[in-house]
Amino acid sequence: MVYFLSHKNEEIYSYSMTALDGDVDKIRPVDLTRDVGVRVRAGYAYAGRPYEKEHVPTCIELEGPKRTITDIYSGYGLFVDEKFRLAVEKLEPNVHQFFPIDLVWKDGSHAAHRYWFVPCNRLDSVDRAKTTFEFRGLWDIFGGPDKLLVFSRSQIGSHHAWIDKYIHAPMPLISEALKAELEAAGVTGAHYNHFPETD
C-alpha cells in the first residue's frame, strides 16, 4: 500500500498561526527549474524539492486555547516531532529537510518543539495502466468513488516519502514501511489515506 499522509485534526475549531520570524511569503525551492508535471513555484507548498532555509521561520505563535499538540500537526505543510524525524531518517537518511520550529502560545509560553518536514523526492509514481482516473498532463483525482488510483512499486523504488509530480496535492505520499515505523514509534496525529500498489 501507498499512503497520503496528513494531520488528523480532532480540534473543535480551526485556529490560525503566525510566524514570529522568517518570512513565509518568501519561502521557495532551491531549484525552480521547470519539469514535467505540476509546476514548481515559489512558496511553501510541497514540490518534492528542497527549500532555501533563509526565510523559514523558527518560531510560530498558535492561536486558540492551550491544548495538546499532536506529533504531526498542520502548518505550512506538516510539523512533525523527533520520533517522526528519526523514523524517516532510518529509512532515507539525509534525503529530506527538517527545519526546527518552536511553537508558542499567545502569552509566549512554550507549546511544542517540532520540525517543518519537507519531502525532497519528486517522483512519477502512479501506475498509468492500472489507474482509472483521467490523465490530462496531471491526474484528475476527483473523478468519483468508482475511480481507482494505483501506484507502481517499481517506479517508487527504494523511496519512502515523496511528492508525485503529476498529482496536484499538498500532502506527501509514504510507503508501507514508513507507516509501520511511524506506528511503532507511537507518532500521534497522523491520518493515512491508503491506495493499492502494483509490482
PDB file of C-alpha atoms in Angstrom:
ATOM      1  CA  MET A   1       0.000   0.000   0.000  1.00  0.00           C
ATOM      2  CA  VAL A   2       0.895   3.644  -0.520  1.00  0.00           C
ATOM      3  CA  TYR A   3      -0.472   6.350   1.766  1.00  0.00           C
ATOM      4  CA  PHE A   4      -1.196  10.048   1.539  1.00  0.00           C
ATOM      5  CA  LEU A   5      -0.047  11.404   4.903  1.00  0.00           C
ATOM      6  CA  SER A   6      -1.861  14.290   6.569  1.00  0.00           C
ATOM      7  CA  HIS A   7      -2.736  15.628  10.024  1.00  0.00           C
ATOM      8  CA  LYS A   8      -5.781  14.050  11.667  1.00  0.00           C
ATOM      9  CA  ASN A   9      -7.232  17.218  13.125  1.00  0.00           C
ATOM     10  CA  GLU A  10      -9.570  16.459  16.016  1.00  0.00           C
ATOM     11  CA  GLU A  11      -9.688  20.009  17.388  1.00  0.00           C
ATOM     12  CA  ILE A  12     -13.164  21.517  17.627  1.00  0.00           C
ATOM     13  CA  TYR A  13     -12.203  24.747  15.875  1.00  0.00           C
ATOM     14  CA  SER A  14      -9.696  25.725  13.224  1.00  0.00           C
ATOM     15  CA  TYR A  15      -7.062  28.001  14.751  1.00  0.00           C
ATOM     16  CA  SER A  16      -4.678  30.242  12.859  1.00  0.00           C
ATOM     17  CA  MET A  17      -0.943  30.607  13.422  1.00  0.00           C
ATOM     18  CA  THR A  18       1.549  33.432  12.930  1.00  0.00           C
ATOM     19  CA  ALA A  19       5.240  33.151  12.110  1.00  0.00           C
ATOM     20  CA  LEU A  20       7.159  35.357  14.558  1.00  0.00           C
ATOM     21  CA  ASP A  21      10.298  35.419  12.425  1.00  0.00           C
ATOM     22  CA  GLY A  22      11.337  34.467   8.917  1.00  0.00           C
ATOM     23  CA  ASP A  23       9.013  35.336   6.047  1.00  0.00           C
ATOM     24  CA  VAL A  24       6.718  32.585   4.811  1.00  0.00           C
ATOM     25  CA  ASP A  25       5.843  34.626   1.723  1.00  0.00           C
ATOM     26  CA  LYS A  26       9.460  34.396   0.573  1.00  0.00           C
ATOM     27  CA  ILE A  27       9.990  30.654   1.097  1.00  0.00           C
ATOM     28  CA  ARG A  28      10.951  28.969  -2.159  1.00  0.00           C
ATOM     29  CA  PRO A  29      12.525  25.788  -3.506  1.00  0.00           C
ATOM     30  CA  VAL A  30      16.254  25.871  -4.159  1.00  0.00           C
ATOM     31  CA  ASP A  31      15.576  24.710  -7.726  1.00  0.00           C
ATOM     32  CA  LEU A  32      12.676  26.259  -9.663  1.00  0.00           C
ATOM     33  CA  THR A  33      13.621  24.577 -12.949  1.00  0.00           C
ATOM     34  CA  ARG A  34      10.522  23.560 -14.876  1.00  0.00           C
ATOM     35  CA  ASP A  35       9.998  19.850 -15.497  1.00  0.00           C
ATOM     36  CA  VAL A  36       7.029  17.710 -16.460  1.00  0.00           C
ATOM     37  CA  GLY A  37       4.111  17.561 -14.049  1.00  0.00           C
ATOM     38  CA  VAL A  38       2.879  20.136 -11.543  1.00  0.00           C
ATOM     39  CA  ARG A  39       4.805  23.356 -11.982  1.00  0.00           C
ATOM     40  CA  VAL A  40       7.404  24.071  -9.282  1.00  0.00           C
ATOM     41  CA  ARG A  41       6.695  27.560  -7.928  1.00  0.00           C
ATOM     42  CA  ALA A  42       7.969  29.876  -5.235  1.00  0.00           C
ATOM     43  CA  GLY A  43       6.062  29.370  -1.982  1.00  0.00           C
ATOM     44  CA  TYR A  44       5.926  26.792   0.783  1.00  0.00           C
ATOM     45  CA  ALA A  45       3.639  24.261  -0.949  1.00  0.00           C
ATOM     46  CA  TYR A  46       5.353  20.889  -1.257  1.00  0.00           C
ATOM     47  CA  ALA A  47       7.046  20.330  -4.613  1.00  0.00           C
ATOM     48  CA  GLY A  48       9.285  17.352  -3.855  1.00  0.00           C
ATOM     49  CA  ARG A  49      12.369  19.578  -3.901  1.00  0.00           C
ATOM     50  CA  PRO A  50      14.452  21.052  -1.069  1.00  0.00           C
ATOM     51  CA  TYR A  51      13.746  24.585   0.139  1.00  0.00           C
ATOM     52  CA  GLU A  52      16.023  27.515   0.826  1.00  0.00           C
ATOM     53  CA  LYS A  53      16.295  27.969   4.592  1.00  0.00           C
ATOM     54  CA  GLU A  54      16.796  31.754   4.627  1.00  0.00           C
ATOM     55  CA  HIS A  55      13.138  32.702   5.162  1.00  0.00           C
ATOM     56  CA  VAL A  56      11.887  29.614   7.025  1.00  0.00           C
ATOM     57  CA  PRO A  57      10.527  30.661  10.459  1.00  0.00           C
ATOM     58  CA  THR A  58      11.965  29.225  13.660  1.00  0.00           C
ATOM     59  CA  CYS A  59       9.128  30.330  15.973  1.00  0.00           C
ATOM     60  CA  ILE A  60       5.382  30.194  15.345  1.00  0.00           C
ATOM     61  CA  GLU A  61       2.619  31.532  17.575  1.00  0.00           C
ATOM     62  CA  LEU A  62      -0.517  29.417  17.858  1.00  0.00           C
ATOM     63  CA  GLU A  63      -3.968  30.930  18.279  1.00  0.00           C
ATOM     64  CA  GLY A  64      -6.652  29.439  20.484  1.00  0.00           C
ATOM     65  CA  PRO A  65      -6.584  27.801  23.916  1.00  0.00           C
ATOM     66  CA  LYS A  66      -3.633  25.845  25.250  1.00  0.00           C
ATOM     67  CA  ARG A  67      -4.036  22.253  24.155  1.00  0.00           C
ATOM     68  CA  THR A  68      -2.057  19.121  23.346  1.00  0.00           C
ATOM     69  CA  ILE A  69      -0.140  19.465  20.092  1.00  0.00           C
ATOM     70  CA  THR A  70      -0.008  16.109  18.317  1.00  0.00           C
ATOM     71  CA  ASP A  71       3.267  14.745  16.938  1.00  0.00           C
ATOM     72  CA  ILE A  72       2.080  15.559  13.404  1.00  0.00           C
ATOM     73  CA  TYR A  73       0.385  18.952  13.127  1.00  0.00           C
ATOM     74  CA  SER A  74      -0.748  21.066  10.179  1.00  0.00           C
ATOM     75  CA  GLY A  75       1.324  24.138   9.437  1.00  0.00           C
ATOM     76  CA  TYR A  76       2.843  25.207   6.086  1.00  0.00           C
ATOM     77  CA  GLY A  77       2.613  21.534   5.237  1.00  0.00           C
ATOM     78  CA  LEU A  78       3.345  19.279   8.196  1.00  0.00           C
ATOM     79  CA  PHE A  79       5.038  19.988  11.515  1.00  0.00           C
ATOM     80  CA  VAL A  80       6.469  16.750  12.926  1.00  0.00           C
ATOM     81  CA  ASP A  81       8.188  15.622  16.107  1.00  0.00           C
ATOM     82  CA  GLU A  82      11.522  13.933  16.764  1.00  0.00           C
ATOM     83  CA  LYS A  83      10.016  10.423  16.586  1.00  0.00           C
ATOM     84  CA  PHE A  84       8.796  11.159  13.073  1.00  0.00           C
ATOM     85  CA  ARG A  85      12.168  12.597  12.042  1.00  0.00           C
ATOM     86  CA  LEU A  86      14.042   9.560  13.330  1.00  0.00           C
ATOM     87  CA  ALA A  87      11.680   7.156  11.536  1.00  0.00           C
ATOM     88  CA  VAL A  88      12.210   8.942   8.225  1.00  0.00           C
ATOM     89  CA  GLU A  89      15.973   9.207   8.731  1.00  0.00           C
ATOM     90  CA  LYS A  90      16.143   5.477   9.498  1.00  0.00           C
ATOM     91  CA  LEU A  91      14.720   4.621   6.073  1.00  0.00           C
ATOM     92  CA  GLU A  92      16.015   7.547   3.988  1.00  0.00           C
ATOM     93  CA  PRO A  93      18.961   9.195   5.729  1.00  0.00           C
ATOM     94  CA  ASN A  94      19.972  12.697   4.638  1.00  0.00           C
ATOM     95  CA  VAL A  95      17.291  12.998   1.939  1.00  0.00           C
ATOM     96  CA  HIS A  96      14.521  15.161   3.417  1.00  0.00           C
ATOM     97  CA  GLN A  97      14.563  18.510   5.224  1.00  0.00           C
ATOM     98  CA  PHE A  98      13.561  19.041   8.842  1.00  0.00           C
ATOM     99  CA  PHE A  99      13.613  22.721   9.835  1.00  0.00           C
ATOM    100  CA  PRO A 100      13.431  23.164  13.665  1.00  0.00           C
ATOM    101  CA  ILE A 101      10.437  25.205  14.788  1.00  0.00           C
ATOM    102  CA  ASP A 102       9.286  26.214  18.272  1.00  0.00           C
ATOM    103  CA  LEU A 103       5.538  26.554  18.712  1.00  0.00           C
ATOM    104  CA  VAL A 104       4.450  29.063  21.354  1.00  0.00           C
ATOM    105  CA  TRP A 105       1.161  30.296  22.787  1.00  0.00           C
ATOM    106  CA  LYS A 106      -0.091  33.894  22.676  1.00  0.00           C
ATOM    107  CA  ASP A 107       1.399  34.559  26.130  1.00  0.00           C
ATOM    108  CA  GLY A 108       4.830  33.454  24.892  1.00  0.00           C
ATOM    109  CA  SER A 109       4.887  30.154  26.767  1.00  0.00           C
ATOM    110  CA  HIS A 110       6.173  27.025  25.067  1.00  0.00           C
ATOM    111  CA  ALA A 111       3.650  24.801  23.255  1.00  0.00           C
ATOM    112  CA  ALA A 112       5.875  22.254  21.475  1.00  0.00           C
ATOM    113  CA  HIS A 113       9.085  21.758  19.551  1.00  0.00           C
ATOM    114  CA  ARG A 114       8.526  20.473  16.035  1.00  0.00           C
ATOM    115  CA  TYR A 115      10.214  20.314  12.640  1.00  0.00           C
ATOM    116  CA  TRP A 116       8.793  21.594   9.380  1.00  0.00           C
ATOM    117  CA  PHE A 117       9.006  18.431   7.285  1.00  0.00           C
ATOM    118  CA  VAL A 118       9.887  18.951   3.612  1.00  0.00           C
ATOM    119  CA  PRO A 119       9.796  15.786   1.465  1.00  0.00           C
ATOM    120  CA  CYS A 120      12.563  16.047  -1.135  1.00  0.00           C
ATOM    121  CA  ASN A 121      11.721  13.247  -3.564  1.00  0.00           C
ATOM    122  CA  ARG A 122       9.763  14.199  -6.707  1.00  0.00           C
ATOM    123  CA  LEU A 123       8.541  11.073  -8.474  1.00  0.00           C
ATOM    124  CA  ASP A 124       6.238   9.798 -11.185  1.00  0.00           C
ATOM    125  CA  SER A 125       4.806   7.006  -9.026  1.00  0.00           C
ATOM    126  CA  VAL A 126       1.354   6.224 -10.465  1.00  0.00           C
ATOM    127  CA  ASP A 127       0.737   3.042 -12.484  1.00  0.00           C
ATOM    128  CA  ARG A 128      -0.805   4.501 -15.634  1.00  0.00           C
ATOM    129  CA  ALA A 129      -2.114   1.180 -16.936  1.00  0.00           C
ATOM    130  CA  LYS A 130      -3.999   0.276 -13.753  1.00  0.00           C
ATOM    131  CA  THR A 131      -5.214   3.754 -12.704  1.00  0.00           C
ATOM    132  CA  THR A 132      -8.711   4.601 -13.944  1.00  0.00           C
ATOM    133  CA  PHE A 133      -8.651   8.339 -13.243  1.00  0.00           C
ATOM    134  CA  GLU A 134      -8.268  10.579 -16.273  1.00  0.00           C
ATOM    135  CA  PHE A 135      -4.764  11.781 -17.103  1.00  0.00           C
ATOM    136  CA  ARG A 136      -4.620  15.213 -18.762  1.00  0.00           C
ATOM    137  CA  GLY A 137      -0.989  16.102 -18.170  1.00  0.00           C
ATOM    138  CA  LEU A 138      -1.845  15.732 -14.463  1.00  0.00           C
ATOM    139  CA  TRP A 139      -4.004  13.159 -12.680  1.00  0.00           C
ATOM    140  CA  ASP A 140      -7.563  14.375 -12.164  1.00  0.00           C
ATOM    141  CA  ILE A 141      -8.134  12.553  -8.856  1.00  0.00           C
ATOM    142  CA  PHE A 142     -11.601  13.993  -8.242  1.00  0.00           C
ATOM    143  CA  GLY A 143     -13.441  11.634 -10.572  1.00  0.00           C
ATOM    144  CA  GLY A 144     -15.681   9.857  -8.075  1.00  0.00           C
ATOM    145  CA  PRO A 145     -15.762   6.681  -5.974  1.00  0.00           C
ATOM    146  CA  ASP A 146     -15.710   4.312  -8.985  1.00  0.00           C
ATOM    147  CA  LYS A 147     -12.236   5.517  -9.995  1.00  0.00           C
ATOM    148  CA  LEU A 148      -9.044   3.790  -8.899  1.00  0.00           C
ATOM    149  CA  LEU A 149      -5.632   5.372  -8.176  1.00  0.00           C
ATOM    150  CA  VAL A 150      -2.887   2.753  -8.265  1.00  0.00           C
ATOM    151  CA  PHE A 151       0.805   3.259  -7.536  1.00  0.00           C
ATOM    152  CA  SER A 152       3.758   1.415  -9.048  1.00  0.00           C
ATOM    153  CA  ARG A 153       6.310  -0.173  -6.706  1.00  0.00           C
ATOM    154  CA  SER A 154       8.913  -0.297  -9.481  1.00  0.00           C
ATOM    155  CA  GLN A 155       8.535   3.454 -10.122  1.00  0.00           C
ATOM    156  CA  ILE A 156       8.694   4.238  -6.392  1.00  0.00           C
ATOM    157  CA  GLY A 157      11.803   2.110  -5.973  1.00  0.00           C
ATOM    158  CA  SER A 158      13.518   2.499  -2.601  1.00  0.00           C
ATOM    159  CA  HIS A 159      11.826   5.811  -1.753  1.00  0.00           C
ATOM    160  CA  HIS A 160       9.727   6.119   1.406  1.00  0.00           C
ATOM    161  CA  ALA A 161       8.420   9.720   1.316  1.00  0.00           C
ATOM    162  CA  TRP A 162       7.757  11.685  -1.840  1.00  0.00           C
ATOM    163  CA  ILE A 163       5.602  14.080  -3.826  1.00  0.00           C
ATOM    164  CA  ASP A 164       4.113  12.715  -7.037  1.00  0.00           C
ATOM    165  CA  LYS A 165       4.930  15.244  -9.748  1.00  0.00           C
ATOM    166  CA  TYR A 166       1.652  14.552 -11.589  1.00  0.00           C
ATOM    167  CA  ILE A 167      -0.736  14.911  -8.627  1.00  0.00           C
ATOM    168  CA  HIS A 168      -1.738  18.400  -7.561  1.00  0.00           C
ATOM    169  CA  ALA A 169      -1.996  17.651  -3.831  1.00  0.00           C
ATOM    170  CA  PRO A 170      -0.452  19.320  -0.762  1.00  0.00           C
ATOM    171  CA  MET A 171       0.228  16.028   1.042  1.00  0.00           C
ATOM    172  CA  PRO A 172       3.274  13.769   0.877  1.00  0.00           C
ATOM    173  CA  LEU A 173       2.997  10.116  -0.050  1.00  0.00           C
ATOM    174  CA  ILE A 174       4.661   7.494   2.138  1.00  0.00           C
ATOM    175  CA  SER A 175       5.499   3.815   1.894  1.00  0.00           C
ATOM    176  CA  GLU A 176       4.076   0.922   3.901  1.00  0.00           C
ATOM    177  CA  ALA A 177       7.473   0.614   5.601  1.00  0.00           C
ATOM    178  CA  LEU A 178       7.459   4.235   6.775  1.00  0.00           C
ATOM    179  CA  LYS A 179       3.877   3.959   8.013  1.00  0.00           C
ATOM    180  CA  ALA A 180       4.921   0.918  10.061  1.00  0.00           C
ATOM    181  CA  GLU A 181       7.862   2.846  11.539  1.00  0.00           C
ATOM    182  CA  LEU A 182       5.608   5.771  12.497  1.00  0.00           C
ATOM    183  CA  GLU A 183       3.070   3.480  14.139  1.00  0.00           C
ATOM    184  CA  ALA A 184       5.791   1.557  16.008  1.00  0.00           C
ATOM    185  CA  ALA A 185       7.175   4.863  17.310  1.00  0.00           C
ATOM    186  CA  GLY A 186       3.711   5.884  18.563  1.00  0.00           C
ATOM    187  CA  VAL A 187       3.513   9.019  16.401  1.00  0.00           C
ATOM    188  CA  THR A 188       0.204  10.797  17.071  1.00  0.00           C
ATOM    189  CA  GLY A 189      -1.906  12.978  14.816  1.00  0.00           C
ATOM    190  CA  ALA A 190      -1.369  11.004  11.601  1.00  0.00           C
ATOM    191  CA  HIS A 191      -4.099  10.392   9.050  1.00  0.00           C
ATOM    192  CA  TYR A 192      -3.355   7.762   6.402  1.00  0.00           C
ATOM    193  CA  ASN A 193      -5.352   7.574   3.165  1.00  0.00           C
ATOM    194  CA  HIS A 194      -4.342   4.286   1.514  1.00  0.00           C
ATOM    195  CA  PHE A 195      -4.086   3.222  -2.135  1.00  0.00           C
ATOM    196  CA  PRO A 196      -3.077  -0.034  -3.815  1.00  0.00           C
ATOM    197  CA  GLU A 197       0.386  -0.643  -5.193  1.00  0.00           C
ATOM    198  CA  THR A 198       1.464  -2.934  -8.067  1.00  0.00           C
ATOM    199  CA  ASP A 199       4.824  -4.530  -8.818  1.00  0.00           C
TER     200      ASP A 199
END
